[in-house]
Structure formats: C-alpha cells, structure tokens
Amino acid sequence: MTRTDTARPLHLLNTSGHRVGLALFLVVVVAHWAEHLVQAAQIYILNWPIPEALGLLGLPFPWLVTSEWMHYGYALVMLVGLFLLLPGFTGRARTWWKISLGIQVWHHFEHLLLLVQALAGANLGGGAAPTSLVQLLIPRVELHLLYNALVFAPMVVAMLLHRSPSDAERPAMACGCADRDRVEERG
Amino acid sequence: MRRRRVGPFEIVVLLAALALVAVGAGGVDQAVRAARADGRPGDFAVTGASCVSHLGHRSCSCVGDYTSDDGTVDLTGVSLAGGDGACAEGSVAAAVDIGARTRVVHPDGSAEWVVTALVLLAGTGLALWAVAPLLRRRGARAG
C-alpha cells in the first residue's frame, strides 16, 4: 500500500468527512456518558441494588459492563478518534483538541503502566495491587469518570470553537463544519 | 439549510425527555433527605465491600447491616452512601435511614443529589431541543 493510499482516507476524514466524523465521535462519547448517568440513576434514584444497576445496554448485555476489553476498548476509541480527527482543526479549536488528546495519551500511559505491573508481578510503591501514578497522589478516586471528564471538557470546547471560527481561523479550515453558520448568516 | 420541524423523532425524544424529568422529579425528595442526612439515625455494621474494578479503576461501596437506634428498622445487605470511604469489615459506624431500600447514608450526608440534578438537566435539555422548532416559530410570529 502506498503512502497516498493510506493518506487519502485520513484526508477525506479531515475535509469533506470531518463534520460526519465529529458527529459520530460525539455520539459514541455522549452514549458512554448517558450509560454512566443511567447507571447512577438506577442506583441513587430508583434504588436498585448496585450489582443489578448495569445501565441500559448492560441489562440485555451484562458483559458490556464487566468486560475488561470493552472498558479498555472505549479508551482506545477515544485516543484513536482524537488523533485521527486532529488535522481538521485549526486555530483555538486545534489547541483545545490537542489538550484533550494530551490528557488521553497520559491516560493510556497509565494503562500501559498498569499492564506492565500486572505482567511483571511487581507493583509501583510496593502496593498489593497494580497502581497508576495518579492513584499514588489521589487514592480512592473514581479515576475512570475523572479522566473521561478531563478529556470531554476540552473536546467540547474545541468542537464549539470549530463550529464558530473567527474570521482569521475560517480561511484555514478545509472542512464544512462551520458552513451552516455561514448559510444562516447569508439567509 | 432546511429548518428542523417537530416530526416523529422529535416526539420520541420528547417522550423520553419527559420520562427522564419524571424519574428525576421523583428522586428530588430522597436526594434532599440524603444531602441533609434527614432520617432515622442508627448503626451500620460493615460486612464487606462491593467493588467494580477494572485494571486501575476501582469503585467500591461499603455493604453492611443497619439497625435504627429505636430498634424499629433492620436493613440487611444495604450500602453506605457518603462519608470518607472507611470500610473495615466488622466495624460499626453511625448511619441514617432516609427511606431508600438499598442504602443508608453517612451522618454528614451524601452528594447523590448531583445524579438527580443531572437527570433533570438532561431531561429538560432534550425536551427543549425537541420543541425548539415550535418555540422558534412562535417567537418569529410574535416578533
């Protein structure tokens, strides 16, 4: 496969396909958050026992909640999506998208550390279980939600800025993500 | 660009949004009681912890048996919400029965109102999105 063959889909994704790509990525991320919210509502509003509170999709497919691969897979989808969609961003939006990508890269570095500890049988700080660097500083924190919130916030800022670029940023954009605003302004 | 109208999809979203608002509204009273630790005081005897753990991500709930100070309420296998997370098996801690059948709360209260607020917010936001074309048309007519 030549360089052009592999670069073309990426080029399409960040030009004519950027808006659709971002929309699909946002659907996946929002659906993940919605599942967490449903799970929390099942526990704290509907008073379900915790082991039975599996969100919406977790009720017919419990392995979605318990599977280690599904858990890691989502983090991987986030990393790949943030990386692949980066070239389509310009200006301030690009800076915020990079911040989100940077945090997700760190999140993966932590996962790698945990995997290495599990494989080597030796844990950071002499702990009884594999420990991430942040866990050494902030013990007993629901890190999964913390990381997702830290990645999600700059991602949303980037998307909003990308949809409403400044006059200086607009000419550098190769996608149609801000075209709707332009049409409405003309109309 | 074509303006969005209220179609079948918007109606389904509106119904789902109203369901969310109904669920959230139903939990407001309990959320306030949990935040204020407003209920029947008693003791919580820790029997263990129920954990969801992935590699590096671990979230545990303290599980135990609750007995009210006046001896009228006994709850077995309930979780303890709020507090500093101390969960030594065999220990006994003060707790308050707020009327939830699956858990009691720490005397300092529990922040589960955040979940109720988010559900209400999500329901209201989705409902407004669904009826936005109607509101816009009304606004345009008035203007």
PDB file of N, CA and C in Angstrom, chain B residues 92-142:
ATOM      1  N   VAL B  92     -18.347  -0.727  63.172  1.00  0.00           N
ATOM      2  CA  VAL B  92     -19.709  -0.189  63.244  1.00  0.00           C
ATOM      3  C   VAL B  92     -19.639   1.334  63.144  1.00  0.00           C
ATOM      4  N   ALA B  93     -20.446   1.902  62.287  1.00  0.00           N
ATOM      5  CA  ALA B  93     -20.435   3.361  62.099  1.00  0.00           C
ATOM      6  C   ALA B  93     -21.850   3.906  62.210  1.00  0.00           C
ATOM      7  N   ALA B  94     -21.944   5.184  62.523  1.00  0.00           N
ATOM      8  CA  ALA B  94     -23.262   5.830  62.581  1.00  0.00           C
ATOM      9  C   ALA B  94     -23.792   5.998  61.160  1.00  0.00           C
ATOM     10  N   ALA B  95     -25.084   5.828  60.998  1.00  0.00           N
ATOM     11  CA  ALA B  95     -25.707   5.985  59.679  1.00  0.00           C
ATOM     12  C   ALA B  95     -27.155   6.436  59.851  1.00  0.00           C
ATOM     13  N   VAL B  96     -27.728   6.927  58.760  1.00  0.00           N
ATOM     14  CA  VAL B  96     -29.096   7.432  58.807  1.00  0.00           C
ATOM     15  C   VAL B  96     -29.927   6.732  57.723  1.00  0.00           C
ATOM     16  N   ASP B  97     -31.095   6.238  58.111  1.00  0.00           N
ATOM     17  CA  ASP B  97     -32.017   5.613  57.154  1.00  0.00           C
ATOM     18  C   ASP B  97     -32.896   6.710  56.559  1.00  0.00           C
ATOM     19  N   ILE B  98     -32.722   6.967  55.248  1.00  0.00           N
ATOM     20  CA  ILE B  98     -33.503   8.036  54.601  1.00  0.00           C
ATOM     21  C   ILE B  98     -34.736   7.475  53.890  1.00  0.00           C
ATOM     22  N   GLY B  99     -34.960   6.173  54.028  1.00  0.00           N
ATOM     23  CA  GLY B  99     -36.136   5.563  53.398  1.00  0.00           C
ATOM     24  C   GLY B  99     -35.839   4.848  52.097  1.00  0.00           C
ATOM     25  N   ALA B 100     -34.565   4.820  51.676  1.00  0.00           N
ATOM     26  CA  ALA B 100     -34.183   4.075  50.465  1.00  0.00           C
ATOM     27  C   ALA B 100     -33.991   2.608  50.851  1.00  0.00           C
ATOM     28  N   ARG B 101     -34.523   1.682  50.022  1.00  0.00           N
ATOM     29  CA  ARG B 101     -34.479   0.283  50.461  1.00  0.00           C
ATOM     30  C   ARG B 101     -33.121  -0.373  50.256  1.00  0.00           C
ATOM     31  N   THR B 102     -32.224   0.257  49.458  1.00  0.00           N
ATOM     32  CA  THR B 102     -30.941  -0.402  49.189  1.00  0.00           C
ATOM     33  C   THR B 102     -29.748   0.258  49.876  1.00  0.00           C
ATOM     34  N   ARG B 103     -29.962   1.382  50.558  1.00  0.00           N
ATOM     35  CA  ARG B 103     -28.811   2.037  51.183  1.00  0.00           C
ATOM     36  C   ARG B 103     -29.223   2.962  52.337  1.00  0.00           C
ATOM     37  N   VAL B 104     -28.257   3.220  53.208  1.00  0.00           N
ATOM     38  CA  VAL B 104     -28.392   4.246  54.246  1.00  0.00           C
ATOM     39  C   VAL B 104     -27.287   5.264  53.991  1.00  0.00           C
ATOM     40  N   VAL B 105     -27.361   6.434  54.636  1.00  0.00           N
ATOM     41  CA  VAL B 105     -26.335   7.445  54.351  1.00  0.00           C
ATOM     42  C   VAL B 105     -25.542   7.805  55.607  1.00  0.00           C
ATOM     43  N   HIS B 106     -24.345   8.297  55.356  1.00  0.00           N
ATOM     44  CA  HIS B 106     -23.460   8.759  56.434  1.00  0.00           C
ATOM     45  C   HIS B 106     -24.100   9.987  57.107  1.00  0.00           C
ATOM     46  N   PRO B 107     -23.863  10.202  58.413  1.00  0.00           N
ATOM     47  CA  PRO B 107     -24.468  11.368  59.089  1.00  0.00           C
ATOM     48  C   PRO B 107     -24.080  12.717  58.465  1.00  0.00           C
ATOM     49  N   ASP B 108     -22.978  12.762  57.705  1.00  0.00           N
ATOM     50  CA  ASP B 108     -22.595  14.010  57.017  1.00  0.00           C
ATOM     51  C   ASP B 108     -23.388  14.213  55.724  1.00  0.00           C
ATOM     52  N   GLY B 109     -24.186  13.235  55.354  1.00  0.00           N
ATOM     53  CA  GLY B 109     -24.976  13.349  54.122  1.00  0.00           C
ATOM     54  C   GLY B 109     -24.265  12.743  52.930  1.00  0.00           C
ATOM     55  N   SER B 110     -24.997  12.679  51.810  1.00  0.00           N
ATOM     56  CA  SER B 110     -24.452  12.099  50.587  1.00  0.00           C
ATOM     57  C   SER B 110     -24.725  13.046  49.426  1.00  0.00           C
ATOM     58  N   ALA B 111     -23.798  13.079  48.475  1.00  0.00           N
ATOM     59  CA  ALA B 111     -23.925  14.032  47.349  1.00  0.00           C
ATOM     60  C   ALA B 111     -24.675  13.441  46.165  1.00  0.00           C
ATOM     61  N   GLU B 112     -25.567  12.497  46.421  1.00  0.00           N
ATOM     62  CA  GLU B 112     -26.262  11.860  45.300  1.00  0.00           C
ATOM     63  C   GLU B 112     -27.256  12.796  44.609  1.00  0.00           C
ATOM     64  N   TRP B 113     -27.497  13.977  45.179  1.00  0.00           N
ATOM     65  CA  TRP B 113     -28.352  14.961  44.518  1.00  0.00           C
ATOM     66  C   TRP B 113     -27.773  15.355  43.146  1.00  0.00           C
ATOM     67  N   VAL B 114     -26.455  15.182  43.002  1.00  0.00           N
ATOM     68  CA  VAL B 114     -25.815  15.514  41.721  1.00  0.00           C
ATOM     69  C   VAL B 114     -26.434  14.668  40.600  1.00  0.00           C
ATOM     70  N   VAL B 115     -26.651  13.375  40.880  1.00  0.00           N
ATOM     71  CA  VAL B 115     -27.240  12.483  39.880  1.00  0.00           C
ATOM     72  C   VAL B 115     -28.657  12.940  39.530  1.00  0.00           C
ATOM     73  N   THR B 116     -29.442  13.247  40.554  1.00  0.00           N
ATOM     74  CA  THR B 116     -30.817  13.708  40.330  1.00  0.00           C
ATOM     75  C   THR B 116     -30.814  14.991  39.495  1.00  0.00           C
ATOM     76  N   ALA B 117     -29.905  15.908  39.837  1.00  0.00           N
ATOM     77  CA  ALA B 117     -29.832  17.179  39.101  1.00  0.00           C
ATOM     78  C   ALA B 117     -29.450  16.932  37.639  1.00  0.00           C
ATOM     79  N   LEU B 118     -28.503  16.023  37.406  1.00  0.00           N
ATOM     80  CA  LEU B 118     -28.073  15.737  36.029  1.00  0.00           C
ATOM     81  C   LEU B 118     -29.200  15.104  35.213  1.00  0.00           C
ATOM     82  N   VAL B 119     -29.964  14.204  35.841  1.00  0.00           N
ATOM     83  CA  VAL B 119     -31.084  13.567  35.137  1.00  0.00           C
ATOM     84  C   VAL B 119     -32.131  14.622  34.771  1.00  0.00           C
ATOM     85  N   LEU B 120     -32.430  15.514  35.715  1.00  0.00           N
ATOM     86  CA  LEU B 120     -33.404  16.585  35.438  1.00  0.00           C
ATOM     87  C   LEU B 120     -32.893  17.511  34.328  1.00  0.00           C
ATOM     88  N   LEU B 121     -31.599  17.821  34.401  1.00  0.00           N
ATOM     89  CA  LEU B 121     -30.980  18.698  33.401  1.00  0.00           C
ATOM     90  C   LEU B 121     -31.033  18.059  32.012  1.00  0.00           C
ATOM     91  N   ALA B 122     -30.685  16.762  31.952  1.00  0.00           N
ATOM     92  CA  ALA B 122     -30.693  16.047  30.666  1.00  0.00           C
ATOM     93  C   ALA B 122     -32.113  15.999  30.107  1.00  0.00           C
ATOM     94  N   GLY B 123     -33.093  15.700  30.961  1.00  0.00           N
ATOM     95  CA  GLY B 123     -34.483  15.629  30.507  1.00  0.00           C
ATOM     96  C   GLY B 123     -34.978  16.971  30.009  1.00  0.00           C
ATOM     97  N   THR B 124     -34.682  18.027  30.764  1.00  0.00           N
ATOM     98  CA  THR B 124     -35.124  19.367  30.362  1.00  0.00           C
ATOM     99  C   THR B 124     -34.459  19.792  29.054  1.00  0.00           C
ATOM    100  N   GLY B 125     -33.147  19.530  28.950  1.00  0.00           N
ATOM    101  CA  GLY B 125     -32.400  19.900  27.742  1.00  0.00           C
ATOM    102  C   GLY B 125     -32.954  19.197  26.507  1.00  0.00           C
ATOM    103  N   LEU B 126     -33.205  17.885  26.624  1.00  0.00           N
ATOM    104  CA  LEU B 126     -33.735  17.120  25.487  1.00  0.00           C
ATOM    105  C   LEU B 126     -35.148  17.595  25.117  1.00  0.00           C
ATOM    106  N   ALA B 127     -35.960  17.891  26.129  1.00  0.00           N
ATOM    107  CA  ALA B 127     -37.326  18.359  25.864  1.00  0.00           C
ATOM    108  C   ALA B 127     -37.293  19.700  25.118  1.00  0.00           C
ATOM    109  N   LEU B 128     -36.403  20.594  25.576  1.00  0.00           N
ATOM    110  CA  LEU B 128     -36.299  21.908  24.916  1.00  0.00           C
ATOM    111  C   LEU B 128     -35.823  21.753  23.474  1.00  0.00           C
ATOM    112  N   TRP B 129     -34.867  20.815  23.263  1.00  0.00           N
ATOM    113  CA  TRP B 129     -34.379  20.573  21.890  1.00  0.00           C
ATOM    114  C   TRP B 129     -35.528  20.088  21.011  1.00  0.00           C
ATOM    115  N   ALA B 130     -36.345  19.177  21.565  1.00  0.00           N
ATOM    116  CA  ALA B 130     -37.436  18.587  20.773  1.00  0.00           C
ATOM    117  C   ALA B 130     -38.470  19.635  20.370  1.00  0.00           C
ATOM    118  N   VAL B 131     -38.784  20.553  21.270  1.00  0.00           N
ATOM    119  CA  VAL B 131     -39.841  21.543  20.964  1.00  0.00           C
ATOM    120  C   VAL B 131     -39.273  22.867  20.455  1.00  0.00           C
ATOM    121  N   ALA B 132     -37.953  22.941  20.284  1.00  0.00           N
ATOM    122  CA  ALA B 132     -37.323  24.197  19.845  1.00  0.00           C
ATOM    123  C   ALA B 132     -37.919  24.739  18.540  1.00  0.00           C
ATOM    124  N   PRO B 133     -38.207  23.881  17.519  1.00  0.00           N
ATOM    125  CA  PRO B 133     -38.805  24.437  16.284  1.00  0.00           C
ATOM    126  C   PRO B 133     -40.136  25.138  16.551  1.00  0.00           C
ATOM    127  N   LEU B 134     -40.940  24.567  17.455  1.00  0.00           N
ATOM    128  CA  LEU B 134     -42.229  25.208  17.780  1.00  0.00           C
ATOM    129  C   LEU B 134     -42.002  26.550  18.466  1.00  0.00           C
ATOM    130  N   LEU B 135     -41.042  26.559  19.413  1.00  0.00           N
ATOM    131  CA  LEU B 135     -40.745  27.797  20.149  1.00  0.00           C
ATOM    132  C   LEU B 135     -40.219  28.868  19.205  1.00  0.00           C
ATOM    133  N   ARG B 136     -39.353  28.426  18.254  1.00  0.00           N
ATOM    134  CA  ARG B 136     -38.781  29.386  17.300  1.00  0.00           C
ATOM    135  C   ARG B 136     -39.874  29.996  16.426  1.00  0.00           C
ATOM    136  N   ARG B 137     -40.787  29.107  15.949  1.00  0.00           N
ATOM    137  CA  ARG B 137     -41.866  29.591  15.076  1.00  0.00           C
ATOM    138  C   ARG B 137     -42.744  30.589  15.830  1.00  0.00           C
ATOM    139  N   ARG B 138     -43.019  30.249  17.107  1.00  0.00           N
ATOM    140  CA  ARG B 138     -43.843  31.131  17.936  1.00  0.00           C
ATOM    141  C   ARG B 138     -43.161  32.486  18.127  1.00  0.00           C
ATOM    142  N   GLY B 139     -41.836  32.422  18.386  1.00  0.00           N
ATOM    143  CA  GLY B 139     -41.049  33.644  18.577  1.00  0.00           C
ATOM    144  C   GLY B 139     -41.053  34.502  17.327  1.00  0.00           C
ATOM    145  N   ALA B 140     -40.913  33.811  16.164  1.00  0.00           N
ATOM    146  CA  ALA B 140     -40.883  34.544  14.889  1.00  0.00           C
ATOM    147  C   ALA B 140     -42.227  35.242  14.636  1.00  0.00           C
ATOM    148  N   ARG B 141     -43.329  34.516  14.975  1.00  0.00           N
ATOM    149  CA  ARG B 141     -44.661  35.100  14.793  1.00  0.00           C
ATOM    150  C   ARG B 141     -44.853  36.330  15.685  1.00  0.00           C
ATOM    151  N   ALA B 142     -44.399  36.171  16.964  1.00  0.00           N
ATOM    152  CA  ALA B 142     -44.553  37.277  17.930  1.00  0.00           C
ATOM    153  C   ALA B 142     -43.704  38.465  17.498  1.00  0.00           C
TER     154      ALA B 142
END
